[in-house]
PDB file of C-alpha atoms in Angstrom:
ATOM      1  CA  MET A   1       0.000   0.000   0.000  1.00 93.00           C
ATOM      2  CA  LYS A   2       1.296   3.432  -0.913  1.00 96.00           C
ATOM      3  CA  PHE A   3       0.796   6.472   1.341  1.00 97.00           C
ATOM      4  CA  LEU A   4       1.408  10.108   0.470  1.00 98.00           C
ATOM      5  CA  ILE A   5       2.395  12.139   3.559  1.00 98.00           C
ATOM      6  CA  VAL A   6       1.925  15.888   3.129  1.00 98.00           C
ATOM      7  CA  ASP A   7       3.405  18.271   5.688  1.00 96.00           C
ATOM      8  CA  ASP A   8       5.624  21.348   5.444  1.00 94.00           C
ATOM      9  CA  SER A   9       7.633  20.104   8.421  1.00 93.00           C
ATOM     10  CA  LYS A  10      10.260  17.484   7.627  1.00 94.00           C
ATOM     11  CA  ALA A  11      10.214  16.483  11.293  1.00 93.00           C
ATOM     12  CA  MET A  12       6.463  15.863  11.250  1.00 93.00           C
ATOM     13  CA  ARG A  13       6.640  13.908   7.989  1.00 95.00           C
ATOM     14  CA  MET A  14       9.142  11.616   9.678  1.00 93.00           C
ATOM     15  CA  ILE A  15       6.991  11.334  12.807  1.00 93.00           C
ATOM     16  CA  VAL A  16       3.914  10.432  10.739  1.00 94.00           C
ATOM     17  CA  GLN A  17       5.929   7.873   8.783  1.00 94.00           C
ATOM     18  CA  ARG A  18       7.352   6.366  11.982  1.00 92.00           C
ATOM     19  CA  THR A  19       3.903   6.233  13.586  1.00 93.00           C
ATOM     20  CA  LEU A  20       2.447   4.690  10.439  1.00 95.00           C
ATOM     21  CA  ARG A  21       4.945   1.836  10.771  1.00 94.00           C
ATOM     22  CA  GLN A  22       4.100   1.442  14.461  1.00 92.00           C
ATOM     23  CA  ALA A  23       0.402   1.371  13.525  1.00 93.00           C
ATOM     24  CA  GLY A  24       0.917  -1.827  11.581  1.00 93.00           C
ATOM     25  CA  HIS A  25       1.740  -0.428   8.169  1.00 93.00           C
ATOM     26  CA  ASP A  26       5.430  -1.279   8.386  1.00 90.00           C
ATOM     27  CA  ASP A  27       5.485  -2.554   4.809  1.00 91.00           C
ATOM     28  CA  ALA A  28       3.848   0.565   3.382  1.00 93.00           C
ATOM     29  CA  GLU A  29       5.493   2.507   0.591  1.00 96.00           C
ATOM     30  CA  VAL A  30       5.676   6.197   1.479  1.00 97.00           C
ATOM     31  CA  VAL A  31       6.053   9.245  -0.737  1.00 97.00           C
ATOM     32  CA  GLU A  32       6.183  12.791   0.595  1.00 97.00           C
ATOM     33  CA  ALA A  33       5.134  16.314  -0.345  1.00 97.00           C
ATOM     34  CA  THR A  34       5.891  19.572   1.453  1.00 96.00           C
ATOM     35  CA  ASP A  35       2.621  21.384   0.708  1.00 96.00           C
ATOM     36  CA  GLY A  36      -0.710  20.941  -1.001  1.00 96.00           C
ATOM     37  CA  ALA A  37       0.435  22.233  -4.372  1.00 96.00           C
ATOM     38  CA  GLU A  38       3.293  19.753  -4.533  1.00 97.00           C
ATOM     39  CA  ALA A  39       0.995  16.981  -3.324  1.00 97.00           C
ATOM     40  CA  LEU A  40      -1.501  17.703  -6.096  1.00 97.00           C
ATOM     41  CA  GLU A  41       1.184  16.995  -8.673  1.00 96.00           C
ATOM     42  CA  ILE A  42       2.647  13.982  -6.874  1.00 97.00           C
ATOM     43  CA  VAL A  43      -0.772  12.335  -6.580  1.00 97.00           C
ATOM     44  CA  LYS A  44      -1.015  12.243 -10.359  1.00 95.00           C
ATOM     45  CA  THR A  45       2.373  10.622 -10.880  1.00 96.00           C
ATOM     46  CA  GLU A  46       2.611   8.375  -7.821  1.00 96.00           C
ATOM     47  CA  GLN A  47      -1.077   7.442  -7.503  1.00 96.00           C
ATOM     48  CA  PRO A  48      -1.004   6.747  -3.755  1.00 97.00           C
ATOM     49  CA  ASP A  49      -3.654   4.584  -2.123  1.00 96.00           C
ATOM     50  CA  PHE A  50      -4.163   7.006   0.758  1.00 97.00           C
ATOM     51  CA  ILE A  51      -3.143  10.564   1.639  1.00 98.00           C
ATOM     52  CA  LEU A  52      -2.256  11.760   5.150  1.00 97.00           C
ATOM     53  CA  SER A  53      -2.114  15.541   5.074  1.00 97.00           C
ATOM     54  CA  ASP A  54      -1.412  18.380   7.461  1.00 94.00           C
ATOM     55  CA  TRP A  55      -3.964  21.204   7.460  1.00 92.00           C
ATOM     56  CA  ASN A  56      -1.947  24.395   7.880  1.00 89.00           C
ATOM     57  CA  MET A  57       0.702  24.634   5.143  1.00 91.00           C
ATOM     58  CA  PRO A  58       2.131  27.324   2.865  1.00 90.00           C
ATOM     59  CA  LYS A  59       1.110  27.598  -0.820  1.00 91.00           C
ATOM     60  CA  MET A  60      -1.882  25.264  -0.505  1.00 94.00           C
ATOM     61  CA  ASP A  61      -3.300  23.974   2.755  1.00 93.00           C
ATOM     62  CA  GLY A  62      -4.752  20.554   3.393  1.00 94.00           C
ATOM     63  CA  ILE A  63      -8.414  21.416   2.914  1.00 95.00           C
ATOM     64  CA  ASP A  64      -7.722  23.203  -0.378  1.00 96.00           C
ATOM     65  CA  LEU A  65      -5.698  20.182  -1.500  1.00 97.00           C
ATOM     66  CA  LEU A  66      -8.634  17.909  -0.725  1.00 97.00           C
ATOM     67  CA  LYS A  67     -11.056  20.175  -2.585  1.00 97.00           C
ATOM     68  CA  ALA A  68      -8.689  20.391  -5.571  1.00 97.00           C
ATOM     69  CA  LEU A  69      -8.363  16.619  -5.720  1.00 97.00           C
ATOM     70  CA  ARG A  70     -12.112  16.082  -5.644  1.00 96.00           C
ATOM     71  CA  ALA A  71     -12.624  18.841  -8.241  1.00 96.00           C
ATOM     72  CA  GLU A  72     -10.305  16.914 -10.558  1.00 95.00           C
ATOM     73  CA  GLY A  73     -12.210  13.713  -9.954  1.00 95.00           C
ATOM     74  CA  ILE A  74      -9.462  12.124  -7.845  1.00 96.00           C
ATOM     75  CA  ASP A  75     -11.122  10.224  -5.001  1.00 95.00           C
ATOM     76  CA  THR A  76      -8.029   8.898  -3.210  1.00 96.00           C
ATOM     77  CA  GLY A  77      -8.725   8.312   0.487  1.00 96.00           C
ATOM     78  CA  PHE A  78      -7.739  11.348   2.508  1.00 97.00           C
ATOM     79  CA  GLY A  79      -7.050  11.815   6.231  1.00 96.00           C
ATOM     80  CA  VAL A  80      -6.123  15.046   7.961  1.00 95.00           C
ATOM     81  CA  VAL A  81      -3.371  15.036  10.600  1.00 93.00           C
ATOM     82  CA  THR A  82      -3.298  18.410  12.278  1.00 90.00           C
ATOM     83  CA  SER A  83      -2.137  20.164  15.413  1.00 85.00           C
ATOM     84  CA  GLU A  84      -5.728  21.075  16.201  1.00 76.00           C
ATOM     85  CA  SER A  85      -9.171  19.889  15.242  1.00 74.00           C
ATOM     86  CA  THR A  86     -11.951  22.252  16.172  1.00 80.00           C
ATOM     87  CA  PRO A  87     -15.531  21.159  15.479  1.00 84.00           C
ATOM     88  CA  GLN A  88     -15.563  23.666  12.588  1.00 84.00           C
ATOM     89  CA  MET A  89     -12.465  22.042  11.071  1.00 85.00           C
ATOM     90  CA  GLN A  90     -13.900  18.572  11.557  1.00 87.00           C
ATOM     91  CA  GLU A  91     -17.073  19.606   9.718  1.00 91.00           C
ATOM     92  CA  LEU A  92     -15.171  21.315   6.896  1.00 91.00           C
ATOM     93  CA  ALA A  93     -12.962  18.281   6.399  1.00 93.00           C
ATOM     94  CA  LYS A  94     -15.892  15.860   6.488  1.00 92.00           C
ATOM     95  CA  ASP A  95     -17.912  17.952   4.031  1.00 94.00           C
ATOM     96  CA  ALA A  96     -14.932  18.060   1.665  1.00 94.00           C
ATOM     97  CA  GLY A  97     -14.613  14.293   1.748  1.00 94.00           C
ATOM     98  CA  ALA A  98     -11.962  13.549   4.376  1.00 96.00           C
ATOM     99  CA  ARG A  99     -12.265  10.145   6.019  1.00 95.00           C
ATOM    100  CA  PHE A 100     -10.975  11.418   9.380  1.00 94.00           C
ATOM    101  CA  VAL A 101      -9.217  14.202  11.230  1.00 94.00           C
ATOM    102  CA  ILE A 102      -6.722  13.284  13.956  1.00 93.00           C
ATOM    103  CA  SER A 103      -4.903  15.710  16.176  1.00 89.00           C
ATOM    104  CA  LYS A 104      -1.204  15.945  16.969  1.00 86.00           C
ATOM    105  CA  PRO A 105       0.133  14.634  19.238  1.00 84.00           C
ATOM    106  CA  PHE A 106      -1.244  11.246  18.289  1.00 87.00           C
ATOM    107  CA  THR A 107      -0.277   7.687  19.059  1.00 88.00           C
ATOM    108  CA  ALA A 108       0.119   4.644  16.840  1.00 91.00           C
ATOM    109  CA  TYR A 109      -3.186   3.430  18.291  1.00 92.00           C
ATOM    110  CA  ASP A 110      -4.896   6.672  17.234  1.00 92.00           C
ATOM    111  CA  LEU A 111      -3.579   6.323  13.697  1.00 93.00           C
ATOM    112  CA  ALA A 112      -4.388   2.615  13.498  1.00 94.00           C
ATOM    113  CA  ASP A 113      -7.954   3.309  14.657  1.00 93.00           C
ATOM    114  CA  ALA A 114      -8.345   6.111  12.122  1.00 93.00           C
ATOM    115  CA  LEU A 115      -7.056   3.959   9.278  1.00 94.00           C
ATOM    116  CA  GLU A 116      -9.135   0.930  10.249  1.00 91.00           C
ATOM    117  CA  GLY A 117     -11.352   0.098   7.325  1.00 79.00           C
ATOM    118  CA  VAL A 118     -10.147   2.940   5.119  1.00 80.00           C
ATOM    119  CA  ALA A 119      -6.549   1.923   4.400  1.00 70.00           C
TER     120      ALA A 119
ATOM    121  CA  MET B   1     -11.496  30.625  28.751  1.00 63.00           C
ATOM    122  CA  HIS B   2      -8.748  29.640  31.122  1.00 82.00           C
ATOM    123  CA  LEU B   3      -5.768  27.333  30.816  1.00 87.00           C
ATOM    124  CA  SER B   4      -4.312  25.908  33.991  1.00 91.00           C
ATOM    125  CA  THR B   5      -0.609  25.391  34.561  1.00 92.00           C
ATOM    126  CA  GLU B   6      -1.262  21.672  34.749  1.00 93.00           C
ATOM    127  CA  GLU B   7      -2.951  21.684  31.355  1.00 94.00           C
ATOM    128  CA  LEU B   8      -0.065  23.601  29.771  1.00 94.00           C
ATOM    129  CA  VAL B   9       2.441  21.174  31.269  1.00 95.00           C
ATOM    130  CA  ASP B  10       0.404  18.146  30.152  1.00 94.00           C
ATOM    131  CA  VAL B  11       0.086  19.393  26.564  1.00 94.00           C
ATOM    132  CA  THR B  12       3.823  20.131  26.454  1.00 95.00           C
ATOM    133  CA  ALA B  13       4.766  16.772  27.948  1.00 94.00           C
ATOM    134  CA  ASP B  14       2.528  14.899  25.490  1.00 91.00           C
ATOM    135  CA  ALA B  15       4.157  16.706  22.568  1.00 92.00           C
ATOM    136  CA  ALA B  16       7.639  15.986  23.906  1.00 92.00           C
ATOM    137  CA  THR B  17       6.723  12.323  24.159  1.00 89.00           C
ATOM    138  CA  LEU B  18       5.536  12.281  20.540  1.00 85.00           C
ATOM    139  CA  PHE B  19       8.803  13.800  19.358  1.00 87.00           C
ATOM    140  CA  LEU B  20      11.293  12.109  21.651  1.00 86.00           C
ATOM    141  CA  GLY B  21       9.578   9.191  23.308  1.00 83.00           C
ATOM    142  CA  MET B  22      10.803  10.668  26.587  1.00 83.00           C
ATOM    143  CA  ILE B  23       9.116  11.913  29.738  1.00 86.00           C
ATOM    144  CA  ALA B  24       9.192  15.679  30.306  1.00 89.00           C
ATOM    145  CA  GLU B  25       9.206  16.659  33.984  1.00 89.00           C
ATOM    146  CA  ASP B  26       7.797  19.968  35.197  1.00 91.00           C
ATOM    147  CA  THR B  27      10.448  21.827  37.216  1.00 90.00           C
ATOM    148  CA  GLY B  28       8.624  25.065  37.928  1.00 86.00           C
ATOM    149  CA  VAL B  29       8.196  28.620  36.757  1.00 85.00           C
ATOM    150  CA  ALA B  30      10.576  29.622  33.989  1.00 76.00           C
ATOM    151  CA  GLU B  31      12.755  32.716  33.807  1.00 73.00           C
ATOM    152  CA  PRO B  32      12.755  33.159  30.035  1.00 68.00           C
ATOM    153  CA  SER B  33      15.477  35.738  29.463  1.00 70.00           C
ATOM    154  CA  GLY B  34      19.101  35.590  28.452  1.00 72.00           C
ATOM    155  CA  LEU B  35      18.441  32.351  26.672  1.00 77.00           C
ATOM    156  CA  GLU B  36      20.798  30.627  24.297  1.00 81.00           C
ATOM    157  CA  GLY B  37      19.291  28.325  21.741  1.00 89.00           C
ATOM    158  CA  VAL B  38      16.122  28.093  19.729  1.00 94.00           C
ATOM    159  CA  ILE B  39      12.860  29.944  20.272  1.00 94.00           C
ATOM    160  CA  ALA B  40       9.728  29.114  18.304  1.00 94.00           C
ATOM    161  CA  THR B  41       6.594  31.233  18.554  1.00 93.00           C
ATOM    162  CA  ILE B  42       3.197  30.663  17.015  1.00 92.00           C
ATOM    163  CA  PRO B  43       0.157  32.928  17.387  1.00 89.00           C
ATOM    164  CA  PHE B  44      -3.336  31.587  17.824  1.00 86.00           C
ATOM    165  CA  GLY B  45      -6.879  32.845  17.470  1.00 83.00           C
ATOM    166  CA  GLU B  46      -8.678  34.597  14.646  1.00 79.00           C
ATOM    167  CA  PRO B  47      -8.118  37.455  15.105  1.00 81.00           C
ATOM    168  CA  PRO B  48      -4.965  36.633  17.108  1.00 83.00           C
ATOM    169  CA  VAL B  49      -5.487  36.662  20.857  1.00 87.00           C
ATOM    170  CA  GLY B  50      -2.226  35.183  22.034  1.00 89.00           C
ATOM    171  CA  ALA B  51       0.916  33.263  21.270  1.00 92.00           C
ATOM    172  CA  LEU B  52       2.599  30.081  22.391  1.00 94.00           C
ATOM    173  CA  THR B  53       6.375  30.052  22.639  1.00 94.00           C
ATOM    174  CA  VAL B  54       8.787  27.177  23.095  1.00 94.00           C
ATOM    175  CA  ALA B  55      12.470  27.686  23.881  1.00 94.00           C
ATOM    176  CA  CYS B  56      15.266  25.203  24.349  1.00 94.00           C
ATOM    177  CA  PRO B  57      19.073  25.130  24.384  1.00 93.00           C
ATOM    178  CA  PRO B  58      20.966  24.022  21.274  1.00 93.00           C
ATOM    179  CA  ALA B  59      21.585  20.553  22.700  1.00 94.00           C
ATOM    180  CA  LEU B  60      17.867  19.820  23.101  1.00 94.00           C
ATOM    181  CA  GLY B  61      17.079  21.265  19.690  1.00 95.00           C
ATOM    182  CA  GLU B  62      19.694  18.993  18.157  1.00 95.00           C
ATOM    183  CA  LEU B  63      18.391  16.017  20.126  1.00 94.00           C
ATOM    184  CA  LEU B  64      14.857  16.736  18.909  1.00 93.00           C
ATOM    185  CA  ALA B  65      15.932  16.950  15.286  1.00 95.00           C
ATOM    186  CA  ALA B  66      18.270  13.962  15.477  1.00 95.00           C
ATOM    187  CA  THR B  67      15.573  11.799  17.037  1.00 93.00           C
ATOM    188  CA  VAL B  68      12.688  12.621  14.735  1.00 92.00           C
ATOM    189  CA  LEU B  69      14.803  12.731  11.577  1.00 92.00           C
ATOM    190  CA  GLU B  70      16.853   9.701  12.573  1.00 89.00           C
ATOM    191  CA  ALA B  71      19.940  11.727  11.657  1.00 88.00           C
ATOM    192  CA  GLU B  72      23.275  11.824  13.457  1.00 85.00           C
ATOM    193  CA  ALA B  73      24.128  15.430  12.658  1.00 87.00           C
ATOM    194  CA  PRO B  74      21.046  17.540  11.899  1.00 91.00           C
ATOM    195  CA  ASP B  75      21.755  20.989  10.479  1.00 93.00           C
ATOM    196  CA  GLY B  76      20.362  24.301  11.669  1.00 93.00           C
ATOM    197  CA  ASP B  77      17.348  24.147   9.369  1.00 93.00           C
ATOM    198  CA  ASP B  78      16.467  20.705  10.683  1.00 95.00           C
ATOM    199  CA  VAL B  79      16.721  21.932  14.287  1.00 95.00           C
ATOM    200  CA  ALA B  80      14.550  24.968  13.526  1.00 95.00           C
ATOM    201  CA  ASP B  81      12.016  22.743  11.775  1.00 94.00           C
ATOM    202  CA  ALA B  82      11.844  20.283  14.676  1.00 95.00           C
ATOM    203  CA  VAL B  83      11.514  22.947  17.377  1.00 95.00           C
ATOM    204  CA  GLY B  84       9.010  24.885  15.263  1.00 94.00           C
ATOM    205  CA  GLU B  85       6.873  21.802  14.779  1.00 93.00           C
ATOM    206  CA  LEU B  86       7.051  21.025  18.500  1.00 94.00           C
ATOM    207  CA  ALA B  87       5.717  24.535  19.158  1.00 94.00           C
ATOM    208  CA  ASN B  88       3.019  23.975  16.538  1.00 91.00           C
ATOM    209  CA  VAL B  89       1.804  20.804  18.216  1.00 91.00           C
ATOM    210  CA  ILE B  90       1.785  22.422  21.664  1.00 93.00           C
ATOM    211  CA  ALA B  91       0.060  25.539  20.303  1.00 92.00           C
ATOM    212  CA  GLY B  92      -2.622  23.392  18.689  1.00 89.00           C
ATOM    213  CA  GLY B  93      -3.359  21.708  22.000  1.00 89.00           C
ATOM    214  CA  VAL B  94      -3.334  24.953  23.947  1.00 91.00           C
ATOM    215  CA  ALA B  95      -5.468  26.801  21.405  1.00 88.00           C
ATOM    216  CA  GLY B  96      -7.981  23.948  21.410  1.00 86.00           C
ATOM    217  CA  LEU B  97      -8.295  24.077  25.192  1.00 88.00           C
ATOM    218  CA  LEU B  98      -8.788  27.838  24.991  1.00 87.00           C
ATOM    219  CA  GLY B  99     -11.384  27.527  22.223  1.00 84.00           C
ATOM    220  CA  HIS B 100      -9.242  29.087  19.512  1.00 84.00           C
ATOM    221  CA  SER B 101      -7.606  28.029  16.260  1.00 79.00           C
ATOM    222  CA  VAL B 102      -3.974  28.205  15.198  1.00 73.00           C
ATOM    223  CA  MET B 103      -3.941  30.418  12.127  1.00 67.00           C
ATOM    224  CA  ALA B 104      -0.242  30.689  11.324  1.00 81.00           C
ATOM    225  CA  LEU B 105       2.962  28.753  11.001  1.00 84.00           C
ATOM    226  CA  PRO B 106       5.696  28.989  13.637  1.00 89.00           C
ATOM    227  CA  THR B 107       8.452  31.577  13.543  1.00 90.00           C
ATOM    228  CA  VAL B 108      11.789  30.236  14.745  1.00 93.00           C
ATOM    229  CA  THR B 109      14.795  32.210  15.963  1.00 91.00           C
ATOM    230  CA  THR B 110      18.199  30.866  16.931  1.00 90.00           C
ATOM    231  CA  GLY B 111      20.768  32.896  18.829  1.00 85.00           C
ATOM    232  CA  TYR B 112      22.138  34.145  22.140  1.00 82.00           C
ATOM    233  CA  GLY B 113      20.713  36.411  24.812  1.00 79.00           C
ATOM    234  CA  LEU B 114      17.202  35.711  23.623  1.00 80.00           C
ATOM    235  CA  ALA B 115      14.108  36.748  25.515  1.00 81.00           C
ATOM    236  CA  ILE B 116      10.574  35.488  25.252  1.00 85.00           C
ATOM    237  CA  ARG B 117       8.619  38.699  24.789  1.00 81.00           C
ATOM    238  CA  VAL B 118       5.348  39.246  22.995  1.00 82.00           C
ATOM    239  CA  PRO B 119       4.596  42.972  22.644  1.00 79.00           C
ATOM    240  CA  GLY B 120       0.931  43.766  23.134  1.00 82.00           C
ATOM    241  CA  ALA B 121       0.380  40.649  25.175  1.00 86.00           C
ATOM    242  CA  GLU B 122       1.137  39.555  28.695  1.00 87.00           C
ATOM    243  CA  ALA B 123       2.669  36.314  29.898  1.00 88.00           C
ATOM    244  CA  VAL B 124       0.037  34.278  31.690  1.00 90.00           C
ATOM    245  CA  ARG B 125       1.961  31.027  32.009  1.00 90.00           C
ATOM    246  CA  GLN B 126       5.709  30.316  31.851  1.00 91.00           C
ATOM    247  CA  ARG B 127       6.984  26.891  32.824  1.00 93.00           C
ATOM    248  CA  GLN B 128      10.186  24.972  32.530  1.00 93.00           C
ATOM    249  CA  LEU B 129      10.218  21.247  31.935  1.00 94.00           C
ATOM    250  CA  LEU B 130      13.223  18.986  31.949  1.00 93.00           C
ATOM    251  CA  VAL B 131      13.722  16.619  29.020  1.00 92.00           C
ATOM    252  CA  ASP B 132      16.741  14.333  29.082  1.00 89.00           C
ATOM    253  CA  GLU B 133      18.338  16.823  31.532  1.00 90.00           C
ATOM    254  CA  HIS B 134      17.776  19.741  29.137  1.00 92.00           C
ATOM    255  CA  PRO B 135      15.417  22.617  29.964  1.00 92.00           C
ATOM    256  CA  LEU B 136      12.374  23.084  27.758  1.00 94.00           C
ATOM    257  CA  ILE B 137      10.580  26.371  28.365  1.00 94.00           C
ATOM    258  CA  VAL B 138       7.002  26.932  27.325  1.00 95.00           C
ATOM    259  CA  ALA B 139       5.275  30.295  27.607  1.00 94.00           C
ATOM    260  CA  LEU B 140       1.708  31.378  26.960  1.00 93.00           C
ATOM    261  CA  HIS B 141       0.984  35.022  26.184  1.00 91.00           C
ATOM    262  CA  GLU B 142      -2.485  36.471  25.828  1.00 90.00           C
ATOM    263  CA  THR B 143      -3.768  39.894  24.891  1.00 84.00           C
ATOM    264  CA  PRO B 144      -5.542  41.767  27.673  1.00 78.00           C
ATOM    265  CA  ALA B 145      -9.278  41.951  27.048  1.00 63.00           C
ATOM    266  CA  GLY B 146     -10.128  44.658  24.533  1.00 43.00           C
ATOM    267  CA  VAL B 147      -6.589  45.197  23.305  1.00 47.00           C
ATOM    268  CA  ALA B 148      -6.063  45.029  19.557  1.00 39.00           C
ATOM    269  CA  ALA B 149      -4.190  41.869  18.785  1.00 43.00           C
ATOM    270  CA  ASP B 150      -2.245  43.016  15.774  1.00 45.00           C
ATOM    271  CA  ALA B 151       0.543  44.289  17.983  1.00 43.00           C
ATOM    272  CA  ILE B 152       1.379  40.823  19.215  1.00 44.00           C
ATOM    273  CA  ALA B 153       4.825  39.756  18.120  1.00 41.00           C
ATOM    274  CA  ALA B 154       7.506  37.346  19.019  1.00 39.00           C
ATOM    275  CA  ASP B 155      10.572  39.431  19.687  1.00 40.00           C
ATOM    276  CA  ALA B 156      13.978  37.904  20.101  1.00 35.00           C
ATOM    277  CA  ALA B 157      16.003  41.054  20.589  1.00 32.00           C
ATOM    278  CA  ALA B 158      19.522  39.703  20.256  1.00 31.00           C
ATOM    279  CA  ALA B 159      18.704  38.115  16.961  1.00 33.00           C
ATOM    280  CA  GLU B 160      16.777  41.210  15.883  1.00 32.00           C
ATOM    281  CA  ALA B 161      13.935  38.928  15.027  1.00 36.00           C
ATOM    282  CA  GLU B 162      10.400  40.132  15.048  1.00 35.00           C
ATOM    283  CA  ALA B 163       7.392  38.401  13.586  1.00 31.00           C
ATOM    284  CA  HIS B 164       4.173  40.377  13.553  1.00 30.00           C
ATOM    285  CA  LEU B 165       0.900  38.580  13.366  1.00 28.00           C
ATOM    286  CA  GLY B 166      -0.813  38.713  10.016  1.00 27.00           C
ATOM    287  CA  SER B 167       2.412  39.344   8.159  1.00 29.00           C
ATOM    288  CA  ALA B 168       4.443  36.837   6.252  1.00 27.00           C
ATOM    289  CA  ASP B 169       7.650  37.855   8.003  1.00 30.00           C
ATOM    290  CA  ALA B 170       9.443  34.628   8.616  1.00 34.00           C
ATOM    291  CA  HIS B 171      12.609  33.084   9.890  1.00 39.00           C
ATOM    292  CA  ALA B 172      13.969  29.598   9.432  1.00 37.00           C
ATOM    293  CA  GLY B 173      11.531  28.789   6.685  1.00 37.00           C
ATOM    294  CA  ALA B 174       8.328  29.476   8.558  1.00 39.00           C
ATOM    295  CA  ALA B 175       5.651  31.692   7.059  1.00 33.00           C
ATOM    296  CA  ALA B 176       2.278  33.012   8.125  1.00 31.00           C
ATOM    297  CA  SER B 177      -0.926  31.808   6.532  1.00 32.00           C
ATOM    298  CA  ASP B 178      -3.364  34.262   5.031  1.00 31.00           C
ATOM    299  CA  GLY B 179      -5.860  34.034   7.827  1.00 31.00           C
ATOM    300  CA  ASP B 180      -8.661  32.195   6.039  1.00 32.00           C
ATOM    301  CA  PRO B 181     -10.992  31.027   8.829  1.00 29.00           C
ATOM    302  CA  ALA B 182     -11.066  27.579   7.263  1.00 29.00           C
ATOM    303  CA  ARG B 183      -7.400  27.000   8.007  1.00 30.00           C
TER     304      ARG B 183
END
């Protein structure tokens, strides 16, 4: 299974990747993008099975990335991993088609639960 | 809304555990001046009503970056990224407890003789935790009720660094978002 991890922080991309392995996806292939705009291009070439994206990023944030993907007819599974998740953000993400929103800091159990049945 | 010292310490300790897999121990009220190392500040609220700052010595910044990046010798950008992201995670937790959103990316300053000062806001919580024998300072600043928030800034005087809310002024690769409420 191929994941695309989108986060402007190199440290957080590594943490998400490490936690993904701990969550039982230790054989997953991982590709990375540093913002939504880069992710939008990488999705087309790499065709990941699932996208784990930060919300707050330069150039294009996570919710705009999700909307852009859906507008182009790309329905790759999408989960938001963010430092906060207000009810407003949860609703926005859900309405745009996100499968889940999980907040940092998160554990391998949190990520495994979120991915259960969707990846 | 109100954030207790215990809540600030818990949010900080949880973030430190995510990054380092280590326990962070609260050692008391911090004296955040004359610091050497890395300071990361991130405003929260829309419009901004406060800021969360994290400061640590170079050794802890390097340990953070080395651990999360699985690198033996992280460079300055890696350290700034790791400390900035730690501040981001803590700010997200704090802002959530206070009923606010984080609307910007962290601003990171590295240098000597640094002070944690947020013009236009007052320090309401300043604590020092100990992580692997290194001090980790976390400070919460809030604007007094009725005060315009656009004066809030993270000011590290020795490094001549100043990051005003709502601007895109940035250091160490961090930049402010445009303030869309959806972010």
